[in-house]
Amino acid sequence: MYDIEKESKSPIEKVSIILASIGAFILSSIEAIVVALALSVVLYLFFMTPHEVVGSSMVPNFQNGQHLIANKILYKIAEPQRGDVIIFRYSESQDFIKRIIGLPGDKISLMDGKLYINDKELIEKEYLAATIYTKGGDYLHEGETIVIPEDKYFAVGDNRPGSSDSREFGPIEKDSIKGKVWLVYFPFNEFKIVYHARYNN
């Protein structure tokens, strides 16, 4: 029997095959990028909202310049909880990041640098140093007790000496809350899923 010689491809045919492979790879990559961008837009528009931390009001748990993503659909189906770290609209041009410590109907007191919720001290050792002294502000003064109105929340910064919060400007409207912080994604070496404190009160 005689071997049948395999038909060899010309240089032009080889180049055409290579170019076709490269073209298919590029097209596949573009499709993947378009799908990823479309998913990102859908997530941004309907489920998530980005936020850049500006200032030191949440130090040491959140740092100036960190970029966060917040879940903005959660509070459409559930109520904000004590301990939630949230992004809310402070003004038309500014959003704040704070921690909810008071819920609608709660009685909040400030005595000897400690916050009390419904006559029980709020234990904040999970995210505050034991030496932190919480001062009063224009809205909540030392030795004073207030009751949070319906559909409003008392939100404060973890950096108590360096935070302008509900102690100054009062409880925030539920409608102003844009989302519950979900993760820190930048800088990349500080990436983390955000923990939200829970209390025994």
Coordinates of N, CA and C in Angstrom, one line a residue:
M1 N 0.8 -1.2 0.0 CA 0.0 0.0 0.0 C 0.9 1.2 0.0
Y2 N 0.4 2.3 -0.6 CA 1.1 3.5 -0.7 C 0.5 4.6 0.3
D3 N 1.4 5.3 1.0 CA 1.0 6.4 1.9 C 0.4 7.5 1.0
I4 N -0.7 8.1 1.5 CA -1.2 9.2 0.7 C -0.6 10.5 1.3
E5 N 0.0 11.2 0.5 CA 0.6 12.5 1.0 C -0.4 13.5 1.5
K6 N -0.2 14.0 2.7 CA -1.1 15.0 3.2 C -0.9 16.3 2.5
E7 N -2.0 16.9 2.2 CA -2.0 18.2 1.4 C -1.4 19.3 2.3
S8 N -0.4 19.9 2.0 CA 0.2 20.9 2.8 C -0.5 22.3 2.5
K9 N -0.7 23.1 3.6 CA -1.3 24.4 3.4 C -0.3 25.4 3.0
S10 N -0.8 26.3 2.1 CA 0.1 27.4 1.7 C 0.3 28.4 2.8
P11 N 1.3 29.2 2.8 CA 1.5 30.3 3.8 C 0.3 31.2 3.9
I12 N -0.3 31.5 2.8 CA -1.5 32.4 2.9 C -2.6 31.7 3.7
E13 N -2.8 30.4 3.5 CA -3.9 29.7 4.2 C -3.6 29.6 5.7
K14 N -2.3 29.4 6.0 CA -1.9 29.4 7.4 C -2.1 30.7 8.1
V15 N -1.8 31.8 7.4 CA -2.0 33.1 8.0 C -3.5 33.4 8.2
S16 N -4.3 33.0 7.2 CA -5.7 33.1 7.3 C -6.3 32.4 8.5
I17 N -5.8 31.2 8.7 CA -6.3 30.4 9.9 C -6.0 31.1 11.2
I18 N -4.7 31.6 11.3 CA -4.2 32.3 12.5 C -5.1 33.5 12.7
L19 N -5.3 34.3 11.7 CA -6.1 35.5 11.8 C -7.5 35.3 12.2
A20 N -8.1 34.2 11.6 CA -9.4 33.8 12.0 C -9.5 33.4 13.5
S21 N -8.5 32.7 14.0 CA -8.5 32.3 15.4 C -8.4 33.6 16.3
I22 N -7.5 34.5 15.9 CA -7.3 35.7 16.7 C -8.6 36.5 16.7
G23 N -9.3 36.6 15.5 CA -10.5 37.3 15.4 C -11.6 36.7 16.3
A24 N -11.7 35.4 16.3 CA -12.7 34.7 17.1 C -12.4 34.9 18.6
F25 N -11.1 35.0 19.0 CA -10.8 35.2 20.4 C -11.2 36.7 20.8
I26 N -10.8 37.6 19.9 CA -11.2 39.0 20.2 C -12.7 39.2 20.3
L27 N -13.4 38.6 19.3 CA -14.9 38.7 19.4 C -15.5 38.1 20.6
S28 N -14.9 37.0 21.0 CA -15.4 36.3 22.3 C -15.1 37.2 23.5
S29 N -13.9 37.8 23.5 CA -13.5 38.7 24.6 C -14.4 39.9 24.7
I30 N -14.7 40.5 23.5 CA -15.6 41.7 23.4 C -17.0 41.3 24.0
E31 N -17.5 40.2 23.6 CA -18.8 39.7 24.1 C -18.8 39.6 25.6
A32 N -17.7 39.0 26.1 CA -17.6 38.8 27.6 C -17.6 40.2 28.3
I33 N -16.8 41.1 27.7 CA -16.8 42.5 28.3 C -18.1 43.2 28.3
V34 N -18.8 43.1 27.1 CA -20.1 43.7 27.0 C -21.1 43.1 28.0
V35 N -21.1 41.8 28.2 CA -22.0 41.2 29.1 C -21.7 41.6 30.5
A36 N -20.3 41.7 30.9 CA -19.9 42.1 32.2 C -20.3 43.6 32.5
L37 N -20.2 44.4 31.5 CA -20.6 45.8 31.6 C -22.1 46.0 31.8
A38 N -22.8 45.2 31.0 CA -24.3 45.2 31.1 C -24.7 44.8 32.5
L39 N -24.1 43.7 33.0 CA -24.4 43.2 34.4 C -24.1 44.3 35.4
S40 N -23.0 45.0 35.2 CA -22.5 46.0 36.1 C -23.5 47.2 36.2
V41 N -24.0 47.5 35.0 CA -25.0 48.6 34.9 C -26.3 48.2 35.6
V42 N -26.7 47.0 35.4 CA -28.0 46.5 36.0 C -27.8 46.5 37.5
L43 N -26.7 46.0 38.0 CA -26.4 46.0 39.4 C -26.4 47.4 40.0
Y44 N -25.7 48.3 39.3 CA -25.6 49.7 39.7 C -27.0 50.4 39.8
L45 N -27.7 50.2 38.7 CA -29.0 50.9 38.7 C -30.1 50.4 39.6
F46 N -30.0 49.1 39.9 CA -31.1 48.5 40.6 C -30.8 47.9 42.0
F47 N -29.5 47.5 42.2 CA -29.2 46.8 43.4 C -28.1 47.4 44.2
M48 N -27.1 48.0 43.6 CA -25.9 48.5 44.4 C -25.7 50.0 44.1
T49 N -25.1 50.6 45.1 CA -24.7 52.0 44.9 C -23.2 52.2 45.5
P50 N -22.3 52.8 44.7 CA -21.0 53.0 45.2 C -20.9 54.3 46.1
H51 N -19.8 54.3 46.9 CA -19.6 55.4 47.8 C -18.1 55.5 48.1
E52 N -17.6 56.7 48.1 CA -16.2 57.0 48.5 C -16.2 57.6 49.9
V53 N -15.5 57.0 50.8 CA -15.4 57.6 52.2 C -14.6 58.9 52.1
V54 N -15.2 60.0 52.6 CA -14.5 61.2 52.6 C -14.5 61.7 54.1
G55 N -13.3 61.9 54.6 CA -13.2 62.3 56.0 C -12.9 61.1 56.9
S56 N -12.9 61.4 58.2 CA -12.4 60.4 59.2 C -13.5 60.0 60.2
S57 N -14.8 60.3 59.9 CA -15.9 60.1 60.8 C -16.1 58.7 61.2
M58 N -15.6 57.7 60.4 CA -15.8 56.3 60.7 C -14.5 55.6 61.1
V59 N -13.5 56.3 61.3 CA -12.2 55.7 61.7 C -12.4 55.1 63.1
P60 N -11.8 53.9 63.4 CA -10.8 53.2 62.6 C -11.4 52.1 61.7
N61 N -12.7 52.0 61.6 CA -13.3 50.9 60.8 C -13.4 51.2 59.3
F62 N -13.5 52.5 59.0 CA -13.5 52.9 57.6 C -12.6 54.1 57.4
Q63 N -11.8 54.1 56.4 CA -10.7 55.1 56.2 C -11.1 56.0 55.1
N64 N -10.6 57.2 55.2 CA -10.7 58.2 54.1 C -10.1 57.7 52.8
G65 N -10.9 57.8 51.7 CA -10.4 57.3 50.4 C -10.9 55.9 50.1
Q66 N -11.4 55.2 51.0 CA -11.9 53.8 50.7 C -13.1 53.9 49.8
H67 N -13.3 53.0 48.9 CA -14.4 52.9 48.0 C -15.3 51.7 48.5
L68 N -16.6 52.0 48.6 CA -17.5 51.0 49.1 C -18.6 50.7 48.1
I69 N -19.3 49.6 48.3 CA -20.5 49.3 47.6 C -21.6 49.0 48.6
A70 N -22.7 49.6 48.5 CA -23.9 49.4 49.4 C -25.0 48.8 48.6
N71 N -25.7 47.9 49.4 CA -26.9 47.3 48.8 C -28.1 48.2 49.0
K72 N -28.7 48.7 47.9 CA -29.7 49.7 48.0 C -31.1 49.1 47.8
I73 N -31.2 47.8 47.6 CA -32.5 47.2 47.5 C -33.0 46.6 48.8
L74 N -32.1 46.3 49.7 CA -32.4 45.6 51.0 C -33.5 46.3 51.8
Y75 N -33.4 47.6 51.9 CA -34.3 48.3 52.7 C -35.6 48.6 52.1
K76 N -35.8 48.1 50.9 CA -37.1 48.1 50.2 C -38.0 46.9 50.7
I77 N -37.3 45.9 51.2 CA -38.0 44.7 51.6 C -37.8 44.4 53.1
A78 N -36.9 45.1 53.8 CA -36.6 44.9 55.2 C -36.3 46.3 55.9
E79 N -36.4 46.3 57.2 CA -36.2 47.5 57.9 C -34.7 47.6 58.3
P80 N -34.1 48.8 58.4 CA -32.8 49.0 58.9 C -32.7 48.5 60.3
Q81 N -31.5 48.0 60.7 CA -31.4 47.4 62.0 C -30.3 48.2 62.8
R82 N -30.4 48.1 64.1 CA -29.4 48.7 64.9 C -28.0 48.1 64.6
G83 N -27.0 48.9 64.4 CA -25.7 48.3 64.1 C -25.4 48.4 62.6
D84 N -26.4 48.6 61.8 CA -26.1 48.6 60.3 C -25.3 49.9 60.0
V85 N -24.3 49.7 59.1 CA -23.5 50.8 58.6 C -24.2 51.1 57.3
I86 N -24.5 52.4 57.1 CA -25.4 52.8 56.0 C -24.7 54.0 55.3
I87 N -25.2 54.2 54.0 CA -24.9 55.4 53.3 C -26.3 56.2 53.2
F88 N -26.3 57.4 53.5 CA -27.5 58.2 53.4 C -27.2 59.6 52.8
R89 N -28.3 60.1 52.3 CA -28.2 61.4 51.6 C -28.3 62.5 52.7
Y90 N -27.2 63.2 52.9 CA -27.2 64.3 53.8 C -27.7 65.6 53.2
S91 N -27.3 65.8 51.9 CA -27.7 67.0 51.2 C -27.8 66.6 49.7
E92 N -28.2 67.6 48.9 CA -28.3 67.3 47.5 C -27.0 66.9 46.8
S93 N -25.9 67.3 47.5 CA -24.6 67.1 46.9 C -23.7 66.2 47.7
Q94 N -24.2 65.7 48.9 CA -23.3 65.0 49.8 C -24.0 63.8 50.5
D95 N -23.3 62.7 50.5 CA -23.7 61.5 51.2 C -22.8 61.3 52.3
F96 N -23.4 60.7 53.4 CA -22.6 60.3 54.6 C -22.6 58.8 54.8
I97 N -21.6 58.3 55.5 CA -21.6 57.0 56.0 C -21.6 57.0 57.5
K98 N -22.5 56.3 58.1 CA -22.7 56.3 59.6 C -23.2 55.0 60.0
R99 N -23.3 54.8 61.3 CA -23.8 53.5 61.9 C -25.1 53.8 62.6
I100 N -26.1 53.1 62.3 CA -27.4 53.2 63.0 C -27.3 52.7 64.4
I101 N -27.7 53.5 65.4 CA -27.7 53.0 66.8 C -29.1 53.1 67.4
G102 N -30.0 53.9 66.8 CA -31.3 54.1 67.3 C -32.4 53.9 66.3
L103 N -33.4 53.2 66.7 CA -34.5 52.9 65.8 C -35.8 53.7 66.1
P104 N -36.7 53.7 65.2 CA -38.0 54.5 65.5 C -38.6 54.1 66.8
G105 N -39.0 55.1 67.6 CA -39.6 54.8 68.9 C -38.6 54.6 70.0
D106 N -37.3 54.4 69.7 CA -36.3 54.2 70.8 C -36.2 55.5 71.6
K107 N -35.9 55.3 72.9 CA -35.5 56.4 73.8 C -34.0 56.4 73.9
I108 N -33.4 57.5 73.6 CA -31.9 57.6 73.6 C -31.5 58.6 74.6
S109 N -30.5 58.2 75.5 CA -29.9 59.1 76.5 C -28.4 59.1 76.3
L110 N -27.8 60.2 76.7 CA -26.4 60.3 76.8 C -26.0 60.8 78.2
M111 N -25.3 59.9 78.8 CA -24.8 60.1 80.2 C -23.4 59.7 80.4
D112 N -22.6 60.6 81.0 CA -21.2 60.3 81.3 C -20.4 59.7 80.1
G113 N -20.7 60.3 78.9 CA -20.0 59.8 77.7 C -20.5 58.5 77.1
K114 N -21.6 58.0 77.6 CA -22.1 56.7 77.1 C -23.5 56.9 76.6
L115 N -23.8 56.1 75.6 CA -25.2 56.2 75.0 C -26.0 55.1 75.6
Y116 N -27.3 55.4 75.9 CA -28.2 54.5 76.5 C -29.4 54.4 75.6
I117 N -29.8 53.1 75.3 CA -31.0 52.9 74.4 C -32.1 52.2 75.3
N118 N -33.2 52.9 75.5 CA -34.3 52.4 76.3 C -33.8 52.1 77.7
D119 N -33.0 53.0 78.3 CA -32.5 52.9 79.6 C -31.4 51.8 79.8
K120 N -30.9 51.2 78.7 CA -29.8 50.2 78.9 C -28.6 50.8 78.1
E121 N -27.4 50.6 78.7 CA -26.2 51.1 78.0 C -26.0 50.3 76.8
L122 N -25.6 51.1 75.7 CA -25.3 50.5 74.4 C -23.9 50.0 74.5
I123 N -23.6 48.7 74.4 CA -22.3 48.2 74.5 C -21.7 48.2 73.1
E124 N -20.7 49.0 72.9 CA -20.1 49.2 71.5 C -18.7 48.7 71.4
K125 N -18.3 47.7 72.2 CA -16.9 47.3 72.3 C -16.5 46.6 71.0
E126 N -17.4 46.2 70.1 CA -17.1 45.5 68.9 C -16.4 46.4 67.9
Y127 N -16.7 47.7 68.0 CA -16.1 48.7 67.0 C -15.6 50.0 67.6
L128 N -15.7 50.1 69.0 CA -15.2 51.3 69.6 C -14.2 50.9 70.7
A129 N -13.1 51.7 70.9 CA -12.2 51.5 72.0 C -12.9 51.8 73.3
A130 N -12.5 51.1 74.3 CA -13.1 51.3 75.7 C -12.9 52.7 76.2
T131 N -11.9 53.4 75.7 CA -11.6 54.8 76.2 C -12.4 55.9 75.5
I132 N -13.2 55.5 74.4 CA -13.9 56.5 73.7 C -15.0 57.2 74.6
Y133 N -15.0 58.5 74.5 CA -16.0 59.3 75.3 C -16.9 59.9 74.2
T134 N -18.2 59.6 74.3 CA -19.2 60.2 73.4 C -19.7 61.5 73.9
K135 N -19.4 62.6 73.2 CA -19.9 63.9 73.6 C -21.3 64.2 73.0
G136 N -22.0 65.1 73.6 CA -23.3 65.6 73.0 C -23.1 66.5 71.9
G137 N -24.2 66.9 71.3 CA -24.2 67.9 70.2 C -25.3 68.9 70.3
D138 N -25.6 69.6 69.2 CA -26.7 70.5 69.3 C -28.1 69.9 69.4
Y139 N -28.2 68.6 69.0 CA -29.5 67.9 69.1 C -29.6 67.1 70.3
L140 N -28.6 66.3 70.6 CA -28.6 65.4 71.8 C -27.5 65.9 72.8
H141 N -27.9 66.5 73.9 CA -27.0 67.0 74.9 C -26.7 66.0 76.0
E142 N -25.5 66.1 76.6 CA -25.2 65.3 77.8 C -26.2 65.4 78.8
G143 N -26.7 64.3 79.3 CA -27.7 64.2 80.4 C -29.1 64.3 79.9
E144 N -29.3 64.4 78.5 CA -30.6 64.5 77.9 C -31.1 63.2 77.4
T145 N -32.4 63.1 77.3 CA -33.1 61.9 76.7 C -34.0 62.4 75.6
I146 N -34.0 61.7 74.5 CA -34.9 62.0 73.4 C -35.5 60.7 72.9
V147 N -36.7 60.9 72.2 CA -37.4 59.7 71.6 C -37.3 59.9 70.1
I148 N -36.9 58.9 69.4 CA -36.8 58.9 68.0 C -38.2 58.8 67.3
P149 N -38.5 59.8 66.5 CA -39.8 59.7 65.8 C -40.0 58.5 64.8
E150 N -41.2 58.2 64.5 CA -41.4 57.2 63.5 C -40.7 57.4 62.2
D151 N -40.3 56.4 61.5 CA -39.6 56.4 60.2 C -38.3 57.2 60.2
K152 N -37.7 57.4 61.5 CA -36.4 58.0 61.5 C -35.5 57.2 62.3
Y153 N -34.2 57.4 62.1 CA -33.1 56.6 62.7 C -32.0 57.5 63.2
F154 N -31.4 57.1 64.3 CA -30.3 57.9 64.9 C -29.0 57.2 64.5
A155 N -28.2 58.0 63.7 CA -27.0 57.5 63.1 C -25.8 58.3 63.5
V156 N -24.7 57.6 64.0 CA -23.5 58.2 64.5 C -22.3 57.6 63.8
G157 N -21.2 58.4 63.9 CA -19.9 57.9 63.3 C -19.2 57.2 64.4
D158 N -18.4 56.2 64.0 CA -17.5 55.5 64.9 C -16.5 56.3 65.6
N159 N -16.0 57.3 64.8 CA -15.0 58.3 65.4 C -15.8 59.4 66.1
R160 N -16.2 59.1 67.3 CA -17.1 60.0 68.0 C -16.5 61.5 68.2
P161 N -15.2 61.6 68.5 CA -14.8 63.0 68.6 C -14.7 63.7 67.2
G162 N -14.7 63.0 66.1 CA -14.5 63.6 64.8 C -15.6 63.4 63.9
S163 N -16.9 63.2 64.4 CA -18.0 62.9 63.5 C -19.1 63.9 63.7
S164 N -19.6 64.5 62.7 CA -20.9 65.2 62.7 C -22.0 64.3 62.3
D165 N -22.9 64.1 63.2 CA -23.9 63.0 63.0 C -25.2 63.4 63.7
S166 N -26.1 62.4 64.0 CA -27.4 62.7 64.6 C -27.3 63.4 65.9
R167 N -26.2 63.4 66.6 CA -26.0 64.2 67.8 C -26.1 65.6 67.5
E168 N -25.7 66.0 66.3 CA -25.7 67.4 65.8 C -27.0 67.7 65.1
F169 N -27.4 66.9 64.1 CA -28.5 67.3 63.2 C -29.7 66.5 63.4
G170 N -29.7 65.6 64.3 CA -31.0 64.8 64.7 C -31.1 63.6 63.8
P171 N -32.2 62.8 64.1 CA -32.4 61.5 63.4 C -32.6 61.8 61.9
I172 N -32.3 60.8 61.1 CA -32.4 60.9 59.7 C -33.6 60.2 59.2
E173 N -34.2 60.7 58.1 CA -35.4 60.0 57.5 C -35.0 58.7 56.8
K174 N -35.9 57.7 56.9 CA -35.7 56.5 56.3 C -35.5 56.6 54.8
D175 N -36.3 57.6 54.2 CA -36.2 57.8 52.7 C -34.8 58.3 52.3
S176 N -34.1 58.8 53.2 CA -32.7 59.4 52.9 C -31.7 58.3 52.8
I177 N -32.0 57.1 53.4 CA -31.0 56.0 53.4 C -30.9 55.4 52.0
K178 N -29.7 55.4 51.5 CA -29.4 54.9 50.1 C -29.1 53.4 50.1
G179 N -28.5 52.9 51.2 CA -28.2 51.5 51.2 C -27.4 51.1 52.4
K180 N -27.3 49.8 52.6 CA -26.5 49.2 53.6 C -25.1 48.8 53.1
V181 N -24.1 49.3 53.7 CA -22.7 49.0 53.2 C -22.5 47.5 53.1
W182 N -22.0 47.0 52.0 CA -21.8 45.6 51.8 C -20.3 45.2 51.8
L183 N -19.5 46.0 51.0 CA -18.1 45.6 51.0 C -17.2 46.9 50.7
V184 N -16.0 46.7 51.1 CA -14.9 47.7 50.7 C -14.2 47.0 49.5
Y185 N -14.1 47.7 48.3 CA -13.5 47.1 47.2 C -12.2 47.8 46.7
F186 N -11.9 49.0 47.3 CA -10.7 49.7 47.0 C -10.2 50.6 48.1
P187 N -8.9 50.6 48.4 CA -7.8 49.9 47.8 C -7.9 48.4 47.8
F188 N -7.4 47.8 46.8 CA -7.6 46.3 46.7 C -7.0 45.5 47.9
N189 N -6.0 46.1 48.5 CA -5.4 45.4 49.7 C -6.2 45.5 50.9
E190 N -7.3 46.4 50.9 CA -8.2 46.6 52.0 C -9.5 46.0 51.7
F191 N -9.6 45.1 50.7 CA -10.9 44.5 50.3 C -11.5 43.7 51.5
K192 N -12.8 43.9 51.8 CA -13.4 43.2 52.9 C -14.9 43.2 52.8
I193 N -15.5 42.2 53.2 CA -17.0 42.2 53.4 C -17.2 42.9 54.7
V194 N -18.2 43.8 54.8 CA -18.4 44.6 56.0 C -19.2 43.9 57.0
Y195 N -18.8 43.9 58.2 CA -19.5 43.3 59.4 C -20.3 44.4 60.0
H196 N -21.6 44.0 60.3 CA -22.5 44.9 61.0 C -22.8 44.4 62.4
A197 N -22.5 45.3 63.4 CA -22.7 44.9 64.8 C -24.1 44.6 65.1
R198 N -24.2 43.7 66.1 CA -25.5 43.3 66.7 C -25.4 43.4 68.2
Y199 N -26.4 43.8 68.9 CA -26.4 44.1 70.3 C -27.3 43.2 71.1
N200 N -27.1 43.2 72.4 CA -28.0 42.4 73.3 C -29.1 43.3 73.8
N201 N -29.1 44.6 73.5 CA -30.1 45.5 74.0 C -31.5 45.1 73.5

